[in-house]
JSON list of C-alpha atoms and ligand atoms in Angstrom, two decimals:
[
{"chain": "A", "resi": 1, "resn": "MET", "atom": "CA", "xyz": [-13.48, -43.03, -9.90]},
{"chain": "A", "resi": 2, "resn": "ILE", "atom": "CA", "xyz": [-11.53, -40.30, -8.19]},
{"chain": "A", "resi": 3, "resn": "ALA", "atom": "CA", "xyz": [-9.13, -38.67, -10.57]},
{"chain": "A", "resi": 4, "resn": "PHE", "atom": "CA", "xyz": [-5.46, -38.64, -9.70]},
{"chain": "A", "resi": 5, "resn": "LYS", "atom": "CA", "xyz": [-5.52, -34.84, -9.89]},
{"chain": "A", "resi": 6, "resn": "GLU", "atom": "CA", "xyz": [-8.17, -34.69, -7.14]},
{"chain": "A", "resi": 7, "resn": "ILE", "atom": "CA", "xyz": [-6.20, -37.04, -4.90]},
{"chain": "A", "resi": 8, "resn": "LYS", "atom": "CA", "xyz": [-3.10, -34.97, -5.45]},
{"chain": "A", "resi": 9, "resn": "GLU", "atom": "CA", "xyz": [-4.99, -31.75, -4.68]},
{"chain": "A", "resi": 10, "resn": "SER", "atom": "CA", "xyz": [-6.55, -33.17, -1.49]},
{"chain": "A", "resi": 11, "resn": "PHE", "atom": "CA", "xyz": [-3.16, -34.42, -0.38]},
{"chain": "A", "resi": 12, "resn": "LEU", "atom": "CA", "xyz": [-1.52, -31.06, -1.06]},
{"chain": "A", "resi": 13, "resn": "HIS", "atom": "CA", "xyz": [-4.37, -29.35, 0.76]},
{"chain": "A", "resi": 14, "resn": "LEU", "atom": "CA", "xyz": [-3.66, -31.46, 3.86]},
{"chain": "A", "resi": 15, "resn": "LEU", "atom": "CA", "xyz": [0.00, -30.58, 3.74]},
{"chain": "A", "resi": 16, "resn": "PHE", "atom": "CA", "xyz": [-0.40, -26.94, 2.70]},
{"chain": "A", "resi": 17, "resn": "PRO", "atom": "CA", "xyz": [-3.95, -25.90, 3.52]},
{"chain": "A", "resi": 18, "resn": "HIS", "atom": "CA", "xyz": [-5.10, -23.08, 1.26]},
{"chain": "A", "resi": 19, "resn": "VAL", "atom": "CA", "xyz": [-7.33, -21.11, 3.57]},
{"chain": "A", "resi": 20, "resn": "CYS", "atom": "CA", "xyz": [-8.71, -17.59, 3.71]},
{"chain": "A", "resi": 21, "resn": "ALA", "atom": "CA", "xyz": [-6.28, -15.16, 5.37]},
{"chain": "A", "resi": 22, "resn": "GLY", "atom": "CA", "xyz": [-9.28, -13.41, 6.91]},
{"chain": "A", "resi": 23, "resn": "CYS", "atom": "CA", "xyz": [-11.32, -16.18, 8.54]},
{"chain": "A", "resi": 24, "resn": "GLY", "atom": "CA", "xyz": [-9.55, -19.49, 7.92]},
{"chain": "A", "resi": 25, "resn": "SER", "atom": "CA", "xyz": [-12.35, -20.87, 5.70]},
{"chain": "A", "resi": 26, "resn": "ASP", "atom": "CA", "xyz": [-11.18, -23.24, 2.96]},
{"chain": "A", "resi": 27, "resn": "ILE", "atom": "CA", "xyz": [-14.02, -22.28, 0.61]},
{"chain": "A", "resi": 28, "resn": "LEU", "atom": "CA", "xyz": [-12.05, -20.11, -1.77]},
{"chain": "A", "resi": 29, "resn": "SER", "atom": "CA", "xyz": [-10.54, -20.35, -5.22]},
{"chain": "A", "resi": 30, "resn": "GLU", "atom": "CA", "xyz": [-6.93, -21.39, -5.73]},
{"chain": "A", "resi": 31, "resn": "GLU", "atom": "CA", "xyz": [-5.94, -17.93, -6.98]},
{"chain": "A", "resi": 32, "resn": "SER", "atom": "CA", "xyz": [-7.43, -16.05, -4.04]},
{"chain": "A", "resi": 33, "resn": "THR", "atom": "CA", "xyz": [-6.13, -15.48, -0.53]},
{"chain": "A", "resi": 34, "resn": "LEU", "atom": "CA", "xyz": [-9.54, -14.25, 0.71]},
{"chain": "A", "resi": 35, "resn": "CYS", "atom": "CA", "xyz": [-12.96, -15.90, 0.64]},
{"chain": "A", "resi": 36, "resn": "MET", "atom": "CA", "xyz": [-15.92, -14.07, -0.87]},
{"chain": "A", "resi": 37, "resn": "ARG", "atom": "CA", "xyz": [-17.47, -13.51, 2.54]},
{"chain": "A", "resi": 38, "resn": "CYS", "atom": "CA", "xyz": [-14.38, -11.66, 3.80]},
{"chain": "A", "resi": 39, "resn": "VAL", "atom": "CA", "xyz": [-14.06, -9.66, 0.56]},
{"chain": "A", "resi": 40, "resn": "ASP", "atom": "CA", "xyz": [-17.69, -8.57, 1.01]},
{"chain": "A", "resi": 41, "resn": "ALA", "atom": "CA", "xyz": [-17.06, -7.69, 4.65]},
{"chain": "A", "resi": 42, "resn": "MET", "atom": "CA", "xyz": [-14.18, -5.30, 3.87]},
{"chain": "A", "resi": 43, "resn": "PRO", "atom": "CA", "xyz": [-15.18, -1.81, 5.01]},
{"chain": "A", "resi": 44, "resn": "GLU", "atom": "CA", "xyz": [-14.85, 0.17, 1.78]},
{"chain": "A", "resi": 45, "resn": "THR", "atom": "CA", "xyz": [-14.76, 3.96, 2.06]},
{"chain": "A", "resi": 46, "resn": "ASN", "atom": "CA", "xyz": [-15.72, 4.67, -1.59]},
{"chain": "A", "resi": 47, "resn": "PHE", "atom": "CA", "xyz": [-13.59, 7.82, -1.22]},
{"chain": "A", "resi": 48, "resn": "ASP", "atom": "CA", "xyz": [-12.21, 7.19, -4.73]},
{"chain": "A", "resi": 49, "resn": "ILE", "atom": "CA", "xyz": [-15.46, 8.32, -6.34]},
{"chain": "A", "resi": 50, "resn": "HIS", "atom": "CA", "xyz": [-15.93, 11.30, -3.99]},
{"chain": "A", "resi": 51, "resn": "PRO", "atom": "CA", "xyz": [-14.00, 14.55, -4.49]},
{"chain": "A", "resi": 52, "resn": "ASN", "atom": "CA", "xyz": [-13.41, 16.49, -1.26]},
{"chain": "A", "resi": 53, "resn": "ASN", "atom": "CA", "xyz": [-13.38, 13.25, 0.74]},
{"chain": "A", "resi": 54, "resn": "PRO", "atom": "CA", "xyz": [-11.72, 13.21, 4.20]},
{"chain": "A", "resi": 55, "resn": "ILE", "atom": "CA", "xyz": [-8.32, 12.20, 2.77]},
{"chain": "A", "resi": 56, "resn": "GLU", "atom": "CA", "xyz": [-8.30, 15.09, 0.31]},
{"chain": "A", "resi": 57, "resn": "LYS", "atom": "CA", "xyz": [-9.40, 17.47, 3.05]},
{"chain": "A", "resi": 58, "resn": "LYS", "atom": "CA", "xyz": [-6.57, 16.24, 5.25]},
{"chain": "A", "resi": 59, "resn": "PHE", "atom": "CA", "xyz": [-4.06, 17.54, 2.69]},
{"chain": "A", "resi": 60, "resn": "TRP", "atom": "CA", "xyz": [-5.72, 20.85, 1.89]},
{"chain": "A", "resi": 61, "resn": "GLY", "atom": "CA", "xyz": [-3.14, 23.61, 2.28]},
{"chain": "A", "resi": 62, "resn": "ARG", "atom": "CA", "xyz": [-0.39, 21.03, 2.72]},
{"chain": "A", "resi": 63, "resn": "LEU", "atom": "CA", "xyz": [0.04, 19.33, -0.64]},
{"chain": "A", "resi": 64, "resn": "LYS", "atom": "CA", "xyz": [-1.24, 20.15, -4.12]},
{"chain": "A", "resi": 65, "resn": "LEU", "atom": "CA", "xyz": [-3.11, 17.03, -5.18]},
{"chain": "A", "resi": 66, "resn": "VAL", "atom": "CA", "xyz": [-5.23, 15.97, -8.13]},
{"chain": "A", "resi": 67, "resn": "GLY", "atom": "CA", "xyz": [-7.04, 13.45, -5.95]},
{"chain": "A", "resi": 68, "resn": "ALA", "atom": "CA", "xyz": [-6.58, 11.29, -2.86]},
{"chain": "A", "resi": 69, "resn": "THR", "atom": "CA", "xyz": [-8.24, 8.21, -1.47]},
{"chain": "A", "resi": 70, "resn": "ALA", "atom": "CA", "xyz": [-7.96, 5.39, 1.04]},
{"chain": "A", "resi": 71, "resn": "GLN", "atom": "CA", "xyz": [-9.66, 2.13, 0.09]},
{"chain": "A", "resi": 72, "resn": "TYR", "atom": "CA", "xyz": [-10.80, 0.84, 3.49]},
{"chain": "A", "resi": 73, "resn": "TYR", "atom": "CA", "xyz": [-11.58, 1.99, 6.99]},
{"chain": "A", "resi": 74, "resn": "PHE", "atom": "CA", "xyz": [-9.43, 0.59, 9.75]},
{"chain": "A", "resi": 75, "resn": "THR", "atom": "CA", "xyz": [-10.57, -0.18, 13.26]},
{"chain": "A", "resi": 76, "resn": "LYS", "atom": "CA", "xyz": [-8.87, -2.11, 16.03]},
{"chain": "A", "resi": 77, "resn": "GLU", "atom": "CA", "xyz": [-9.62, -5.84, 16.35]},
{"chain": "A", "resi": 78, "resn": "SER", "atom": "CA", "xyz": [-11.10, -5.76, 12.84]},
{"chain": "A", "resi": 79, "resn": "LEU", "atom": "CA", "xyz": [-10.71, -7.97, 9.79]},
{"chain": "A", "resi": 80, "resn": "MET", "atom": "CA", "xyz": [-8.54, -5.23, 8.26]},
{"chain": "A", "resi": 81, "resn": "GLN", "atom": "CA", "xyz": [-6.17, -5.24, 11.23]},
{"chain": "A", "resi": 82, "resn": "HIS", "atom": "CA", "xyz": [-5.93, -9.03, 11.04]},
{"chain": "A", "resi": 83, "resn": "LEU", "atom": "CA", "xyz": [-5.13, -8.87, 7.32]},
{"chain": "A", "resi": 84, "resn": "MET", "atom": "CA", "xyz": [-2.48, -6.19, 7.79]},
{"chain": "A", "resi": 85, "resn": "HIS", "atom": "CA", "xyz": [-0.80, -8.33, 10.42]},
{"chain": "A", "resi": 86, "resn": "HIS", "atom": "CA", "xyz": [-0.67, -11.24, 7.96]},
{"chain": "A", "resi": 87, "resn": "PHE", "atom": "CA", "xyz": [0.58, -9.04, 5.17]},
{"chain": "A", "resi": 88, "resn": "LYS", "atom": "CA", "xyz": [3.22, -7.01, 6.98]},
{"chain": "A", "resi": 89, "resn": "TYR", "atom": "CA", "xyz": [4.45, -9.20, 9.80]},
{"chain": "A", "resi": 90, "resn": "LYS", "atom": "CA", "xyz": [3.76, -12.71, 8.54]},
{"chain": "A", "resi": 91, "resn": "ASN", "atom": "CA", "xyz": [5.04, -11.92, 5.05]},
{"chain": "A", "resi": 92, "resn": "ASN", "atom": "CA", "xyz": [1.87, -12.89, 3.21]},
{"chain": "A", "resi": 93, "resn": "LYS", "atom": "CA", "xyz": [2.81, -11.14, -0.03]},
{"chain": "A", "resi": 94, "resn": "ASP", "atom": "CA", "xyz": [0.06, -12.90, -2.01]},
{"chain": "A", "resi": 95, "resn": "LEU", "atom": "CA", "xyz": [-2.45, -11.26, 0.29]},
{"chain": "A", "resi": 96, "resn": "GLY", "atom": "CA", "xyz": [-0.75, -7.89, -0.27]},
{"chain": "A", "resi": 97, "resn": "LEU", "atom": "CA", "xyz": [-0.92, -8.39, -4.03]},
{"chain": "A", "resi": 98, "resn": "GLN", "atom": "CA", "xyz": [-4.61, -9.22, -3.81]},
{"chain": "A", "resi": 99, "resn": "LEU", "atom": "CA", "xyz": [-5.32, -6.12, -1.67]},
{"chain": "A", "resi": 100, "resn": "GLY", "atom": "CA", "xyz": [-3.40, -4.10, -4.28]},
{"chain": "A", "resi": 101, "resn": "ARG", "atom": "CA", "xyz": [-5.53, -5.60, -7.08]},
{"chain": "A", "resi": 102, "resn": "MET", "atom": "CA", "xyz": [-8.67, -4.63, -5.18]},
{"chain": "A", "resi": 103, "resn": "MET", "atom": "CA", "xyz": [-7.35, -1.06, -4.90]},
{"chain": "A", "resi": 104, "resn": "GLY", "atom": "CA", "xyz": [-6.36, -0.96, -8.57]},
{"chain": "A", "resi": 105, "resn": "GLU", "atom": "CA", "xyz": [-9.73, -2.26, -9.74]},
{"chain": "A", "resi": 106, "resn": "SER", "atom": "CA", "xyz": [-11.53, 0.36, -7.69]},
{"chain": "A", "resi": 107, "resn": "LEU", "atom": "CA", "xyz": [-9.31, 3.26, -8.82]},
{"chain": "A", "resi": 108, "resn": "LYS", "atom": "CA", "xyz": [-9.60, 2.21, -12.44]},
{"chain": "A", "resi": 109, "resn": "LYS", "atom": "CA", "xyz": [-13.41, 2.17, -12.21]},
{"chain": "A", "resi": 110, "resn": "SER", "atom": "CA", "xyz": [-13.53, 5.56, -10.48]},
{"chain": "A", "resi": 111, "resn": "ASN", "atom": "CA", "xyz": [-11.98, 7.32, -13.51]},
{"chain": "A", "resi": 112, "resn": "ARG", "atom": "CA", "xyz": [-10.54, 9.99, -11.21]},
{"chain": "A", "resi": 113, "resn": "PHE", "atom": "CA", "xyz": [-7.13, 8.38, -11.00]},
{"chain": "A", "resi": 114, "resn": "ASN", "atom": "CA", "xyz": [-6.07, 7.94, -14.61]},
{"chain": "A", "resi": 115, "resn": "VAL", "atom": "CA", "xyz": [-2.38, 8.06, -13.78]},
{"chain": "A", "resi": 116, "resn": "ASP", "atom": "CA", "xyz": [0.79, 7.36, -15.78]},
{"chain": "A", "resi": 117, "resn": "ALA", "atom": "CA", "xyz": [2.76, 5.64, -13.03]},
{"chain": "A", "resi": 118, "resn": "LEU", "atom": "CA", "xyz": [2.62, 4.27, -9.49]},
{"chain": "A", "resi": 119, "resn": "ILE", "atom": "CA", "xyz": [5.18, 5.33, -6.87]},
{"chain": "A", "resi": 120, "resn": "PRO", "atom": "CA", "xyz": [5.48, 3.30, -3.66]},
{"chain": "A", "resi": 121, "resn": "LEU", "atom": "CA", "xyz": [6.41, 5.36, -0.61]},
{"chain": "A", "resi": 122, "resn": "PRO", "atom": "CA", "xyz": [9.95, 4.18, 0.17]},
{"chain": "A", "resi": 123, "resn": "LEU", "atom": "CA", "xyz": [10.81, 2.55, 3.48]},
{"chain": "A", "resi": 124, "resn": "PHE", "atom": "CA", "xyz": [14.09, 3.21, 5.21]},
{"chain": "A", "resi": 125, "resn": "PRO", "atom": "CA", "xyz": [16.56, 0.79, 3.56]},
{"chain": "A", "resi": 126, "resn": "ALA", "atom": "CA", "xyz": [17.34, -0.96, 6.87]},
{"chain": "A", "resi": 127, "resn": "LYS", "atom": "CA", "xyz": [13.64, -1.49, 7.56]},
{"chain": "A", "resi": 128, "resn": "GLU", "atom": "CA", "xyz": [13.01, -2.88, 4.09]},
{"chain": "A", "resi": 129, "resn": "LYS", "atom": "CA", "xyz": [15.97, -5.23, 4.48]},
{"chain": "A", "resi": 130, "resn": "LYS", "atom": "CA", "xyz": [14.66, -6.46, 7.81]},
{"chain": "A", "resi": 131, "resn": "ARG", "atom": "CA", "xyz": [11.11, -7.00, 6.54]},
{"chain": "A", "resi": 132, "resn": "GLY", "atom": "CA", "xyz": [12.30, -8.38, 3.21]},
{"chain": "A", "resi": 133, "resn": "PHE", "atom": "CA", "xyz": [9.98, -6.17, 1.18]},
{"chain": "A", "resi": 134, "resn": "ASN", "atom": "CA", "xyz": [8.27, -2.81, 1.03]},
{"chain": "A", "resi": 135, "resn": "GLN", "atom": "CA", "xyz": [4.54, -3.27, 1.57]},
{"chain": "A", "resi": 136, "resn": "ALA", "atom": "CA", "xyz": [3.80, -0.22, -0.61]},
{"chain": "A", "resi": 137, "resn": "THR", "atom": "CA", "xyz": [5.68, -1.80, -3.54]},
{"chain": "A", "resi": 138, "resn": "ILE", "atom": "CA", "xyz": [3.66, -5.02, -3.22]},
{"chain": "A", "resi": 139, "resn": "LEU", "atom": "CA", "xyz": [0.41, -3.00, -3.21]},
{"chain": "A", "resi": 140, "resn": "CYS", "atom": "CA", "xyz": [1.62, -1.12, -6.33]},
{"chain": "A", "resi": 141, "resn": "GLN", "atom": "CA", "xyz": [2.39, -4.40, -8.10]},
{"chain": "A", "resi": 142, "resn": "GLY", "atom": "CA", "xyz": [-1.17, -5.59, -7.47]},
{"chain": "A", "resi": 143, "resn": "MET", "atom": "CA", "xyz": [-2.62, -2.22, -8.54]},
{"chain": "A", "resi": 144, "resn": "ALA", "atom": "CA", "xyz": [-0.54, -2.20, -11.72]},
{"chain": "A", "resi": 145, "resn": "GLU", "atom": "CA", "xyz": [-2.25, -5.39, -12.92]},
{"chain": "A", "resi": 146, "resn": "TYR", "atom": "CA", "xyz": [-5.52, -3.49, -13.18]},
{"chain": "A", "resi": 147, "resn": "MET", "atom": "CA", "xyz": [-4.24, -0.03, -14.02]},
{"chain": "A", "resi": 148, "resn": "ASN", "atom": "CA", "xyz": [-1.74, -1.09, -16.71]},
{"chain": "A", "resi": 149, "resn": "VAL", "atom": "CA", "xyz": [0.89, 1.46, -15.68]},
{"chain": "A", "resi": 150, "resn": "PRO", "atom": "CA", "xyz": [4.48, 0.97, -14.49]},
{"chain": "A", "resi": 151, "resn": "VAL", "atom": "CA", "xyz": [5.61, 0.87, -10.86]},
{"chain": "A", "resi": 152, "resn": "LEU", "atom": "CA", "xyz": [8.57, 3.26, -10.44]},
{"chain": "A", "resi": 153, "resn": "ASN", "atom": "CA", "xyz": [10.83, 2.20, -7.58]},
{"chain": "A", "resi": 154, "resn": "ASP", "atom": "CA", "xyz": [13.85, 4.34, -8.34]},
{"chain": "A", "resi": 155, "resn": "VAL", "atom": "CA", "xyz": [12.37, 7.83, -8.57]},
{"chain": "A", "resi": 156, "resn": "ILE", "atom": "CA", "xyz": [12.48, 8.78, -4.91]},
{"chain": "A", "resi": 157, "resn": "ILE", "atom": "CA", "xyz": [14.59, 7.36, -2.11]},
{"chain": "A", "resi": 158, "resn": "ARG", "atom": "CA", "xyz": [14.80, 7.58, 1.64]},
{"chain": "A", "resi": 159, "resn": "PRO", "atom": "CA", "xyz": [18.28, 8.16, 3.02]},
{"chain": "A", "resi": 160, "resn": "GLN", "atom": "CA", "xyz": [19.53, 6.02, 5.87]},
{"chain": "A", "resi": 161, "resn": "PHE", "atom": "CA", "xyz": [20.73, 7.52, 9.17]},
{"chain": "A", "resi": 162, "resn": "THR", "atom": "CA", "xyz": [24.29, 8.75, 9.03]},
{"chain": "A", "resi": 163, "resn": "GLU", "atom": "CA", "xyz": [27.02, 8.32, 11.64]},
{"chain": "A", "resi": 164, "resn": "THR", "atom": "CA", "xyz": [26.65, 11.83, 13.01]},
{"chain": "A", "resi": 165, "resn": "GLN", "atom": "CA", "xyz": [22.91, 11.41, 13.36]},
{"chain": "A", "resi": 166, "resn": "THR", "atom": "CA", "xyz": [23.24, 8.22, 15.40]},
{"chain": "A", "resi": 167, "resn": "LYS", "atom": "CA", "xyz": [25.02, 10.34, 18.02]},
{"chain": "A", "resi": 168, "resn": "LYS", "atom": "CA", "xyz": [21.92, 12.45, 18.48]},
{"chain": "A", "resi": 169, "resn": "GLY", "atom": "CA", "xyz": [19.01, 11.38, 20.62]},
{"chain": "A", "resi": 170, "resn": "ARG", "atom": "CA", "xyz": [16.58, 8.84, 19.23]},
{"chain": "A", "resi": 171, "resn": "ILE", "atom": "CA", "xyz": [13.57, 11.14, 19.08]},
{"chain": "A", "resi": 172, "resn": "GLU", "atom": "CA", "xyz": [15.54, 13.98, 17.56]},
{"chain": "A", "resi": 173, "resn": "ARG", "atom": "CA", "xyz": [16.97, 11.57, 14.99]},
{"chain": "A", "resi": 174, "resn": "TRP", "atom": "CA", "xyz": [13.51, 10.34, 14.14]},
{"chain": "A", "resi": 175, "resn": "LEU", "atom": "CA", "xyz": [12.24, 13.89, 13.71]},
{"chain": "A", "resi": 176, "resn": "ASN", "atom": "CA", "xyz": [15.22, 14.66, 11.50]},
{"chain": "A", "resi": 177, "resn": "MET", "atom": "CA", "xyz": [14.90, 11.67, 9.24]},
{"chain": "A", "resi": 178, "resn": "GLU", "atom": "CA", "xyz": [11.25, 10.64, 9.21]},
{"chain": "A", "resi": 179, "resn": "GLY", "atom": "CA", "xyz": [10.36, 13.32, 6.71]},
{"chain": "A", "resi": 180, "resn": "LYS", "atom": "CA", "xyz": [13.45, 13.13, 4.57]},
{"chain": "A", "resi": 181, "resn": "PHE", "atom": "CA", "xyz": [13.17, 12.01, 0.96]},
{"chain": "A", "resi": 182, "resn": "ILE", "atom": "CA", "xyz": [15.40, 12.59, -2.05]},
{"chain": "A", "resi": 183, "resn": "LEU", "atom": "CA", "xyz": [14.01, 12.93, -5.56]},
{"chain": "A", "resi": 184, "resn": "LYS", "atom": "CA", "xyz": [16.62, 10.96, -7.46]},
{"chain": "A", "resi": 185, "resn": "ASN", "atom": "CA", "xyz": [15.11, 10.80, -10.90]},
{"chain": "A", "resi": 186, "resn": "PRO", "atom": "CA", "xyz": [12.82, 13.80, -11.54]},
{"chain": "A", "resi": 187, "resn": "SER", "atom": "CA", "xyz": [12.80, 13.40, -15.34]},
{"chain": "A", "resi": 188, "resn": "ALA", "atom": "CA", "xyz": [11.08, 9.99, -14.98]},
{"chain": "A", "resi": 189, "resn": "ILE", "atom": "CA", "xyz": [7.94, 11.72, -13.68]},
{"chain": "A", "resi": 190, "resn": "SER", "atom": "CA", "xyz": [8.00, 15.16, -15.30]},
{"chain": "A", "resi": 191, "resn": "ASP", "atom": "CA", "xyz": [4.83, 15.98, -17.30]},
{"chain": "A", "resi": 192, "resn": "LYS", "atom": "CA", "xyz": [3.14, 12.94, -15.75]},
{"chain": "A", "resi": 193, "resn": "HIS", "atom": "CA", "xyz": [0.25, 12.24, -13.42]},
{"chain": "A", "resi": 194, "resn": "ILE", "atom": "CA", "xyz": [1.60, 9.94, -10.73]},
{"chain": "A", "resi": 195, "resn": "ILE", "atom": "CA", "xyz": [0.06, 8.32, -7.70]},
{"chain": "A", "resi": 196, "resn": "LEU", "atom": "CA", "xyz": [1.96, 7.94, -4.46]},
{"chain": "A", "resi": 197, "resn": "VAL", "atom": "CA", "xyz": [0.97, 4.75, -2.63]},
{"chain": "A", "resi": 198, "resn": "ASP", "atom": "CA", "xyz": [1.34, 3.58, 0.96]},
{"chain": "A", "resi": 199, "resn": "ASP", "atom": "CA", "xyz": [-0.49, 1.13, 3.19]},
{"chain": "A", "resi": 200, "resn": "VAL", "atom": "CA", "xyz": [-1.89, 3.65, 5.65]},
{"chain": "A", "resi": 201, "resn": "VAL", "atom": "CA", "xyz": [-2.63, 7.32, 6.12]},
{"chain": "A", "resi": 202, "resn": "THR", "atom": "CA", "xyz": [-2.79, 8.61, 9.69]},
{"chain": "A", "resi": 203, "resn": "THR", "atom": "CA", "xyz": [-1.50, 12.15, 10.22]},
{"chain": "A", "resi": 204, "resn": "GLY", "atom": "CA", "xyz": [-0.30, 12.30, 6.63]},
{"chain": "A", "resi": 205, "resn": "ALA", "atom": "CA", "xyz": [3.06, 13.80, 7.63]},
{"chain": "A", "resi": 206, "resn": "THR", "atom": "CA", "xyz": [5.22, 11.22, 5.85]},
{"chain": "A", "resi": 207, "resn": "LEU", "atom": "CA", "xyz": [3.08, 11.25, 2.70]},
{"chain": "A", "resi": 208, "resn": "GLU", "atom": "CA", "xyz": [3.21, 15.06, 2.76]},
{"chain": "A", "resi": 209, "resn": "ALA", "atom": "CA", "xyz": [7.01, 15.05, 2.99]},
{"chain": "A", "resi": 210, "resn": "CYS", "atom": "CA", "xyz": [7.38, 12.51, 0.20]},
{"chain": "A", "resi": 211, "resn": "GLY", "atom": "CA", "xyz": [4.75, 14.24, -1.96]},
{"chain": "A", "resi": 212, "resn": "THR", "atom": "CA", "xyz": [6.41, 17.63, -1.51]},
{"chain": "A", "resi": 213, "resn": "GLU", "atom": "CA", "xyz": [9.65, 16.17, -2.82]},
{"chain": "A", "resi": 214, "resn": "LEU", "atom": "CA", "xyz": [7.90, 14.51, -5.80]},
{"chain": "A", "resi": 215, "resn": "LEU", "atom": "CA", "xyz": [6.26, 17.82, -6.72]},
{"chain": "A", "resi": 216, "resn": "LYS", "atom": "CA", "xyz": [9.73, 19.26, -7.39]},
{"chain": "A", "resi": 217, "resn": "ALA", "atom": "CA", "xyz": [9.71, 17.48, -10.76]},
{"chain": "A", "resi": 218, "resn": "ASP", "atom": "CA", "xyz": [8.68, 19.64, -13.75]},
{"chain": "A", "resi": 219, "resn": "ASN", "atom": "CA", "xyz": [4.96, 19.80, -14.42]},
{"chain": "A", "resi": 220, "resn": "VAL", "atom": "CA", "xyz": [4.16, 16.69, -12.42]},
{"chain": "A", "resi": 221, "resn": "ARG", "atom": "CA", "xyz": [0.63, 16.07, -11.13]},
{"chain": "A", "resi": 222, "resn": "LEU", "atom": "CA", "xyz": [0.25, 14.13, -7.92]},
{"chain": "A", "resi": 223, "resn": "SER", "atom": "CA", "xyz": [-2.45, 11.90, -6.44]},
{"chain": "A", "resi": 224, "resn": "LEU", "atom": "CA", "xyz": [-2.39, 9.74, -3.31]},
{"chain": "A", "resi": 225, "resn": "ALA", "atom": "CA", "xyz": [-3.81, 6.33, -2.49]},
{"chain": "A", "resi": 226, "resn": "THR", "atom": "CA", "xyz": [-3.53, 4.21, 0.61]},
{"chain": "A", "resi": 227, "resn": "LEU", "atom": "CA", "xyz": [-4.98, 0.83, 1.46]},
{"chain": "A", "resi": 228, "resn": "TYR", "atom": "CA", "xyz": [-6.61, 2.06, 4.63]},
{"chain": "A", "resi": 229, "resn": "TYR", "atom": "CA", "xyz": [-7.39, 5.07, 6.69]},
{"chain": "A", "resi": 230, "resn": "ALA", "atom": "CA", "xyz": [-6.97, 5.06, 10.45]},
{"chain": "A", "resi": 231, "resn": "SER", "atom": "CA", "xyz": [-9.38, 7.79, 11.41]},
{"chain": "A", "resi": 232, "resn": "HIS", "atom": "CA", "xyz": [-8.97, 7.58, 15.20]},
{"chain": "B", "resi": 301, "resn": "ZN", "atom": "ZN1", "xyz": [-12.73, -15.46, 4.83]}
]
């Protein structure tokens, strides 16, 4: 006899199919947003276990770091690009949390990132309002489950454009504001090892600006982690 629970689950599955965000397969556990095949296919960098990796080299002479890593490689038309589209533009926060857990598990194992707190790189307030969330905060929440450290959202902020700035040209305004961060609560991170988190590292300019501001706190040690690395 088919149990009522099974009928209910099949019915729910028809209405709300629980499928892999990577490939659409329905062979995956209830708690996961990715099937095992897609998890295995993720292009891991293993930078977390390698000092002097390309991310650390990128910041040499720019930012004093304890360590830096990016979890995955990113290429166009790849699984990673597909997942980022689902996470950032289709609001799949469960997927973001799972990607964060995968980062956290890896960093915890590496033993090079034994930090006291996670800091998501802030978005401009208007952008966060429009998207409904900050992708870096979601990643931090997933990471925190493995790393057992708090996510600090109120330490550093990103000021919105002001009236006078909107009168300037768009590009000039962007140049003015892109790298602007304000350390609001330095005492929350003084004497701590913190890790600044974002979804991607490309030129590193924004992470550098935010990191420079965080380093103004007393005796703070800084590391960086991003979900992926766009090398080209
Ligand atoms: Zn899949």
